XYZ file of C-alpha atoms in Angstrom:
174
model
C -59.674 10.981 -91.031
C -55.969 10.364 -91.412
C -53.833 8.561 -93.955
C -50.663 6.820 -92.908
C -48.048 4.594 -94.433
C -48.211 1.184 -92.811
C -46.352 -2.105 -93.097
C -49.542 -4.147 -93.059
C -53.289 -3.923 -92.484
C -54.898 -6.322 -90.052
C -57.177 -9.020 -91.433
C -59.958 -7.979 -89.064
C -59.863 -4.348 -90.241
C -60.055 -5.513 -93.861
C -62.929 -7.882 -93.098
C -64.965 -5.155 -91.369
C -64.740 -2.744 -94.325
C -67.162 -2.979 -97.261
C -65.219 -2.631 -100.495
C -67.996 -4.048 -102.689
C -69.602 -1.959 -105.411
C -72.713 -2.026 -107.548
C -72.290 -2.397 -111.287
C -74.993 -0.514 -113.200
C -72.938 0.645 -116.186
C -70.230 -0.943 -118.271
C -67.653 0.702 -120.513
C -67.727 -0.434 -124.123
C -65.008 -0.201 -126.750
C -63.258 0.777 -128.730
C -60.772 1.263 -125.906
C -58.358 3.504 -127.778
C -58.053 6.329 -125.210
C -57.249 8.742 -123.931
C -60.476 8.837 -121.898
C -63.327 6.565 -121.029
C -65.206 5.293 -124.081
C -68.962 4.988 -124.161
C -70.912 3.285 -121.406
C -74.075 1.201 -121.492
C -76.552 0.343 -118.766
C -76.470 -3.250 -117.524
C -78.564 -5.237 -115.089
C -77.429 -4.115 -111.634
C -75.269 -6.537 -109.690
C -72.921 -6.277 -106.731
C -69.263 -7.149 -107.081
C -66.839 -7.815 -104.256
C -63.221 -8.820 -104.559
C -61.610 -11.119 -102.048
C -59.152 -9.667 -99.577
C -55.540 -9.714 -100.744
C -53.724 -11.643 -98.010
C -50.465 -9.812 -98.777
C -51.950 -6.638 -97.270
C -51.763 -8.299 -93.859
C -48.132 -9.337 -94.278
C -45.232 -6.927 -93.705
C -43.091 -6.189 -96.770
C -39.636 -7.586 -96.063
C -37.730 -5.164 -98.328
C -40.009 -2.124 -97.856
C -40.173 -1.534 -101.618
C -43.943 -1.231 -101.594
C -46.116 1.651 -100.514
C -49.070 0.594 -98.393
C -51.343 3.387 -97.212
C -54.262 3.082 -94.829
C -56.978 5.714 -94.506
C -58.491 5.484 -91.040
C -61.475 7.040 -89.349
C -60.530 6.446 -85.740
C -59.945 2.708 -85.578
C -62.037 1.962 -88.710
C -60.371 1.294 -92.047
C -61.873 3.678 -94.605
C -59.604 2.795 -97.521
C -56.166 1.693 -98.635
C -53.728 1.854 -101.535
C -50.936 -0.547 -102.460
C -48.231 0.548 -104.913
C -44.958 -0.985 -106.044
C -42.143 0.181 -108.303
C -42.305 -1.596 -111.667
C -39.501 -2.661 -113.973
C -40.375 -0.011 -116.574
C -39.858 3.130 -114.481
C -43.516 3.346 -113.492
C -45.189 2.982 -110.158
C -47.856 0.306 -110.256
C -51.015 0.849 -108.231
C -51.686 -2.780 -107.409
C -54.803 -2.097 -105.353
C -56.863 0.879 -104.237
C -60.179 0.654 -102.421
C -62.460 2.915 -100.406
C -65.079 1.431 -98.100
C -68.680 2.184 -99.129
C -69.588 4.537 -96.248
C -66.595 6.761 -97.111
C -66.977 7.046 -100.894
C -67.328 10.563 -102.242
C -65.432 12.081 -99.312
C -62.132 12.605 -101.162
C -60.320 9.613 -99.671
C -59.435 8.119 -103.057
C -57.939 11.434 -104.143
C -55.945 11.754 -100.923
C -54.610 8.208 -101.279
C -53.657 8.888 -104.900
C -51.988 12.195 -103.943
C -49.780 10.274 -101.502
C -48.957 7.689 -104.173
C -47.979 10.439 -106.624
C -45.672 12.018 -104.031
C -44.128 8.601 -103.302
C -43.591 7.862 -107.019
C -41.963 11.248 -107.590
C -39.681 10.745 -104.576
C -38.480 7.501 -106.190
C -37.935 9.223 -109.573
C -40.612 7.104 -111.217
C -41.952 8.742 -114.377
C -45.528 7.505 -114.418
C -48.167 5.634 -112.473
C -49.901 2.674 -114.085
C -52.963 0.807 -112.893
C -55.554 -1.604 -114.200
C -59.281 -1.773 -113.682
C -62.199 -3.481 -115.340
C -64.700 -2.218 -117.877
C -67.409 -3.033 -115.323
C -66.008 -0.576 -112.757
C -67.160 2.652 -114.400
C -67.030 4.735 -111.174
C -63.333 3.861 -110.781
C -62.653 4.644 -114.448
C -64.334 8.030 -114.068
C -62.263 8.748 -110.951
C -59.038 7.978 -112.832
C -60.044 10.255 -115.721
C -60.881 13.104 -113.296
C -57.515 12.596 -111.614
C -55.678 12.947 -114.950
C -55.036 9.349 -115.995
C -55.232 8.432 -119.680
C -56.313 5.090 -121.077
C -53.246 3.340 -122.449
C -54.657 0.021 -123.553
C -56.929 -2.903 -122.901
C -56.937 -6.691 -122.722
C -60.201 -8.462 -123.455
C -58.873 -11.913 -122.500
C -57.278 -11.223 -119.099
C -60.344 -12.353 -117.137
C -61.711 -14.857 -119.659
C -60.856 -17.926 -117.568
C -61.972 -16.649 -114.160
C -65.676 -17.457 -114.188
C -68.895 -16.097 -115.618
C -69.136 -13.100 -113.291
C -65.951 -11.553 -114.733
C -65.269 -13.413 -117.975
C -66.780 -10.616 -120.075
C -64.839 -7.833 -118.359
C -62.148 -6.023 -120.308
C -58.977 -5.047 -118.446
C -58.312 -1.321 -118.878
C -54.803 0.068 -118.314
C -54.551 3.667 -117.141
C -51.448 5.899 -116.974
C -50.677 9.112 -115.155
C -47.505 10.765 -116.447
C -45.607 12.652 -113.756
């Protein structure tokens, strides 16, 4: 397994990876930090996000960090980060393919993002996830992120499968 900085990730590699996840728990408010609030069991369902087409396009000004974790020629995971206006790095996307979860790939990707942010003199890393992605929330807490806020309306217009999700904003201070 190796992690490398890349300019883009091929559409085929993204299509062959399984970034879906099963929702069995959901975080419930109040979302006043610093950690994950309570969770409740929900009817199990699978969630899959569409592939971000920008991952397959080279970044013209090289301001972004795009990392690919590969197992031979298979894509095991990726992370996309950009510098934000407020002195933070923004983790715009992070995903680990199902067969590779629990193997430390998410931590290794995040370690690289932290090193990148520090090298750019950014003071924090910010990311957003949903209240329905409890495994991701727990990973961020274990890594040292604190819950900075929430937005219960961010997904309200996107359809029934996500309209009840609450956006959770996590921060890691460097």
